[in-house]
C-alpha atoms as an extended CHARMM CRD file, in Angstrom:
* protein
*
       101  EXT
         1         1  UNK       CA             -0.0740000000       -0.1010000000        0.0170000000  PROA      1               0.0000000000
         2         2  UNK       CA              1.4080000000        3.3070000000       -0.7980000000  PROA      2               0.0000000000
         3         3  UNK       CA              1.7170000000        6.2660000000        1.2460000000  PROA      3               0.0000000000
         4         4  UNK       CA             -1.0790000000        8.2020000000       -0.2550000000  PROA      4               0.0000000000
         5         5  UNK       CA             -3.4900000000        5.2190000000       -0.1550000000  PROA      5               0.0000000000
         6         6  UNK       CA             -2.3750000000        4.6420000000        3.4750000000  PROA      6               0.0000000000
         7         7  UNK       CA             -3.1700000000        8.1500000000        4.5200000000  PROA      7               0.0000000000
         8         8  UNK       CA             -6.4190000000        7.8500000000        2.9280000000  PROA      8               0.0000000000
         9         9  UNK       CA             -7.4710000000        4.6280000000        4.5170000000  PROA      9               0.0000000000
        10        10  UNK       CA             -6.7830000000        6.2760000000        7.8460000000  PROA      10              0.0000000000
        11        11  UNK       CA             -8.6130000000        9.3710000000        7.0680000000  PROA      11              0.0000000000
        12        12  UNK       CA            -11.9660000000        7.3060000000        6.0730000000  PROA      12              0.0000000000
        13        13  UNK       CA            -11.4560000000        5.1190000000        9.2750000000  PROA      13              0.0000000000
        14        14  UNK       CA            -11.3570000000        8.6910000000       11.3410000000  PROA      14              0.0000000000
        15        15  UNK       CA            -14.3230000000        9.9550000000        9.5140000000  PROA      15              0.0000000000
        16        16  UNK       CA            -16.3490000000        6.7740000000       10.3200000000  PROA      16              0.0000000000
        17        17  UNK       CA            -15.2440000000        6.5960000000       13.8760000000  PROA      17              0.0000000000
        18        18  UNK       CA            -16.3390000000       10.3710000000       14.2410000000  PROA      18              0.0000000000
        19        19  UNK       CA            -19.6040000000        9.5880000000       12.8100000000  PROA      19              0.0000000000
        20        20  UNK       CA            -20.3070000000        6.3810000000       14.9410000000  PROA      20              0.0000000000
        21        21  UNK       CA            -19.1930000000        8.3650000000       18.0690000000  PROA      21              0.0000000000
        22        22  UNK       CA            -21.4400000000       11.1970000000       17.4280000000  PROA      22              0.0000000000
        23        23  UNK       CA            -24.6670000000        9.4790000000       15.8320000000  PROA      23              0.0000000000
        24        24  UNK       CA            -24.6570000000        6.0500000000       16.9590000000  PROA      24              0.0000000000
        25        25  UNK       CA            -28.2390000000        5.0460000000       17.3570000000  PROA      25              0.0000000000
        26        26  UNK       CA            -30.2450000000        2.8060000000       19.5340000000  PROA      26              0.0000000000
        27        27  UNK       CA            -32.3470000000        0.9390000000       17.0650000000  PROA      27              0.0000000000
        28        28  UNK       CA            -35.2400000000        0.6550000000       19.3350000000  PROA      28              0.0000000000
        29        29  UNK       CA            -35.3550000000        4.5760000000       19.4830000000  PROA      29              0.0000000000
        30        30  UNK       CA            -35.5730000000        4.9530000000       15.7280000000  PROA      30              0.0000000000
        31        31  UNK       CA            -38.2560000000        6.7840000000       13.8350000000  PROA      31              0.0000000000
        32        32  UNK       CA            -39.5220000000        6.8390000000       10.4610000000  PROA      32              0.0000000000
        33        33  UNK       CA            -41.8950000000        9.6530000000       11.1790000000  PROA      33              0.0000000000
        34        34  UNK       CA            -41.0670000000       13.4060000000       10.0270000000  PROA      34              0.0000000000
        35        35  UNK       CA            -39.8930000000       15.7580000000       12.4560000000  PROA      35              0.0000000000
        36        36  UNK       CA            -41.8370000000       18.8420000000       13.1660000000  PROA      36              0.0000000000
        37        37  UNK       CA            -40.8470000000       21.7350000000       11.3840000000  PROA      37              0.0000000000
        38        38  UNK       CA            -40.7070000000       23.9940000000       14.3430000000  PROA      38              0.0000000000
        39        39  UNK       CA            -38.3030000000       21.3530000000       16.3230000000  PROA      39              0.0000000000
        40        40  UNK       CA            -36.0530000000       21.1390000000       13.1930000000  PROA      40              0.0000000000
        41        41  UNK       CA            -35.6710000000       25.1910000000       13.2740000000  PROA      41              0.0000000000
        42        42  UNK       CA            -35.0540000000       25.1030000000       17.0080000000  PROA      42              0.0000000000
        43        43  UNK       CA            -32.4010000000       22.3350000000       16.6180000000  PROA      43              0.0000000000
        44        44  UNK       CA            -30.8250000000       24.3870000000       13.5510000000  PROA      44              0.0000000000
        45        45  UNK       CA            -30.7260000000       27.5500000000       15.4670000000  PROA      45              0.0000000000
        46        46  UNK       CA            -28.9540000000       25.6170000000       18.4930000000  PROA      46              0.0000000000
        47        47  UNK       CA            -26.4050000000       24.2400000000       16.2330000000  PROA      47              0.0000000000
        48        48  UNK       CA            -26.0040000000       27.3410000000       14.3940000000  PROA      48              0.0000000000
        49        49  UNK       CA            -25.4930000000       29.5880000000       17.3220000000  PROA      49              0.0000000000
        50        50  UNK       CA            -23.3450000000       27.0350000000       19.2960000000  PROA      50              0.0000000000
        51        51  UNK       CA            -21.2450000000       25.6950000000       16.0070000000  PROA      51              0.0000000000
        52        52  UNK       CA            -22.4920000000       22.0760000000       16.8000000000  PROA      52              0.0000000000
        53        53  UNK       CA            -22.2380000000       19.4470000000       14.0680000000  PROA      53              0.0000000000
        54        54  UNK       CA            -25.4300000000       18.0910000000       12.7270000000  PROA      54              0.0000000000
        55        55  UNK       CA            -26.4310000000       15.2930000000       10.7670000000  PROA      55              0.0000000000
        56        56  UNK       CA            -29.2410000000       15.9460000000        8.4860000000  PROA      56              0.0000000000
        57        57  UNK       CA            -31.3180000000       13.4260000000        6.4460000000  PROA      57              0.0000000000
        58        58  UNK       CA            -33.1620000000       14.9010000000        3.4850000000  PROA      58              0.0000000000
        59        59  UNK       CA            -36.7150000000       13.9290000000        2.1790000000  PROA      59              0.0000000000
        60        60  UNK       CA            -34.9480000000       12.0170000000       -0.4950000000  PROA      60              0.0000000000
        61        61  UNK       CA            -33.2020000000        9.6780000000        2.2180000000  PROA      61              0.0000000000
        62        62  UNK       CA            -29.7750000000       11.3060000000        1.5850000000  PROA      62              0.0000000000
        63        63  UNK       CA            -27.7720000000       12.0680000000        4.7790000000  PROA      63              0.0000000000
        64        64  UNK       CA            -25.1830000000       14.8080000000        5.5180000000  PROA      64              0.0000000000
        65        65  UNK       CA            -22.9350000000       15.5550000000        8.5370000000  PROA      65              0.0000000000
        66        66  UNK       CA            -21.6650000000       19.1550000000        8.7920000000  PROA      66              0.0000000000
        67        67  UNK       CA            -21.6360000000       22.6330000000       10.5340000000  PROA      67              0.0000000000
        68        68  UNK       CA            -23.7600000000       25.6600000000       10.1210000000  PROA      68              0.0000000000
        69        69  UNK       CA            -21.9550000000       28.4400000000        9.3300000000  PROA      69              0.0000000000
        70        70  UNK       CA            -24.5660000000       30.9630000000        7.9110000000  PROA      70              0.0000000000
        71        71  UNK       CA            -28.1020000000       31.8210000000        7.8520000000  PROA      71              0.0000000000
        72        72  UNK       CA            -29.2150000000       33.2240000000        4.2090000000  PROA      72              0.0000000000
        73        73  UNK       CA            -32.9640000000       33.8530000000        4.1310000000  PROA      73              0.0000000000
        74        74  UNK       CA            -36.0110000000       32.4120000000        6.0710000000  PROA      74              0.0000000000
        75        75  UNK       CA            -35.6960000000       28.6540000000        5.9470000000  PROA      75              0.0000000000
        76        76  UNK       CA            -32.2940000000       28.5090000000        4.4940000000  PROA      76              0.0000000000
        77        77  UNK       CA            -28.9220000000       27.7860000000        5.9940000000  PROA      77              0.0000000000
        78        78  UNK       CA            -25.0800000000       27.1540000000        4.7720000000  PROA      78              0.0000000000
        79        79  UNK       CA            -23.7560000000       24.1500000000        5.6660000000  PROA      79              0.0000000000
        80        80  UNK       CA            -20.0000000000       23.2010000000        5.4350000000  PROA      80              0.0000000000
        81        81  UNK       CA            -19.4360000000       19.5130000000        5.5560000000  PROA      81              0.0000000000
        82        82  UNK       CA            -17.1730000000       17.6540000000        7.9690000000  PROA      82              0.0000000000
        83        83  UNK       CA            -14.0080000000       18.1480000000        6.1830000000  PROA      83              0.0000000000
        84        84  UNK       CA            -14.4920000000       21.8540000000        5.1250000000  PROA      84              0.0000000000
        85        85  UNK       CA            -14.5300000000       21.1040000000        1.3680000000  PROA      85              0.0000000000
        86        86  UNK       CA            -18.1680000000       21.6100000000        0.3490000000  PROA      86              0.0000000000
        87        87  UNK       CA            -20.4910000000       24.2770000000        1.0130000000  PROA      87              0.0000000000
        88        88  UNK       CA            -24.1860000000       23.6140000000        0.5870000000  PROA      88              0.0000000000
        89        89  UNK       CA            -27.4130000000       25.7230000000        0.9340000000  PROA      89              0.0000000000
        90        90  UNK       CA            -30.0130000000       23.8500000000        2.5050000000  PROA      90              0.0000000000
        91        91  UNK       CA            -33.6640000000       24.4100000000        2.6230000000  PROA      91              0.0000000000
        92        92  UNK       CA            -35.8350000000       23.9330000000        5.6090000000  PROA      92              0.0000000000
        93        93  UNK       CA            -38.5690000000       22.2980000000        3.5930000000  PROA      93              0.0000000000
        94        94  UNK       CA            -36.2060000000       19.6190000000        2.3320000000  PROA      94              0.0000000000
        95        95  UNK       CA            -35.0730000000       18.4200000000        5.7440000000  PROA      95              0.0000000000
        96        96  UNK       CA            -36.6710000000       15.1310000000        6.9600000000  PROA      96              0.0000000000
        97        97  UNK       CA            -34.9040000000       14.8190000000       10.2010000000  PROA      97              0.0000000000
        98        98  UNK       CA            -31.9720000000       16.3630000000       12.1960000000  PROA      98              0.0000000000
        99        99  UNK       CA            -29.7470000000       15.2300000000       14.9370000000  PROA      99              0.0000000000
       100       100  UNK       CA            -27.1000000000       17.4530000000       16.8010000000  PROA      100             0.0000000000
       101       101  UNK       CA            -24.0050000000       16.2490000000       18.3120000000  PROA      101             0.0000000000
């Protein structure tokens, strides 16, 4: 294994460990029901002001981990992903569930 592949493997393992540490679920408590929009807004505001990481599950089933860095308009936030490479504008109406670490 080359040096670059070794570092990439270690980084992938490190990210997976962080994901499991922050967002490990108790399978008995998992839900398939959508969160209330007021609860989503409250959690987003809390994560934004306290610079916490969030796990966002979208309506289409995709998930994303990141940190909220700005609020653009009503119901829109700027999300920076966990390795600070991608910035995404997220819309409140596209969020299914949110967890704050």
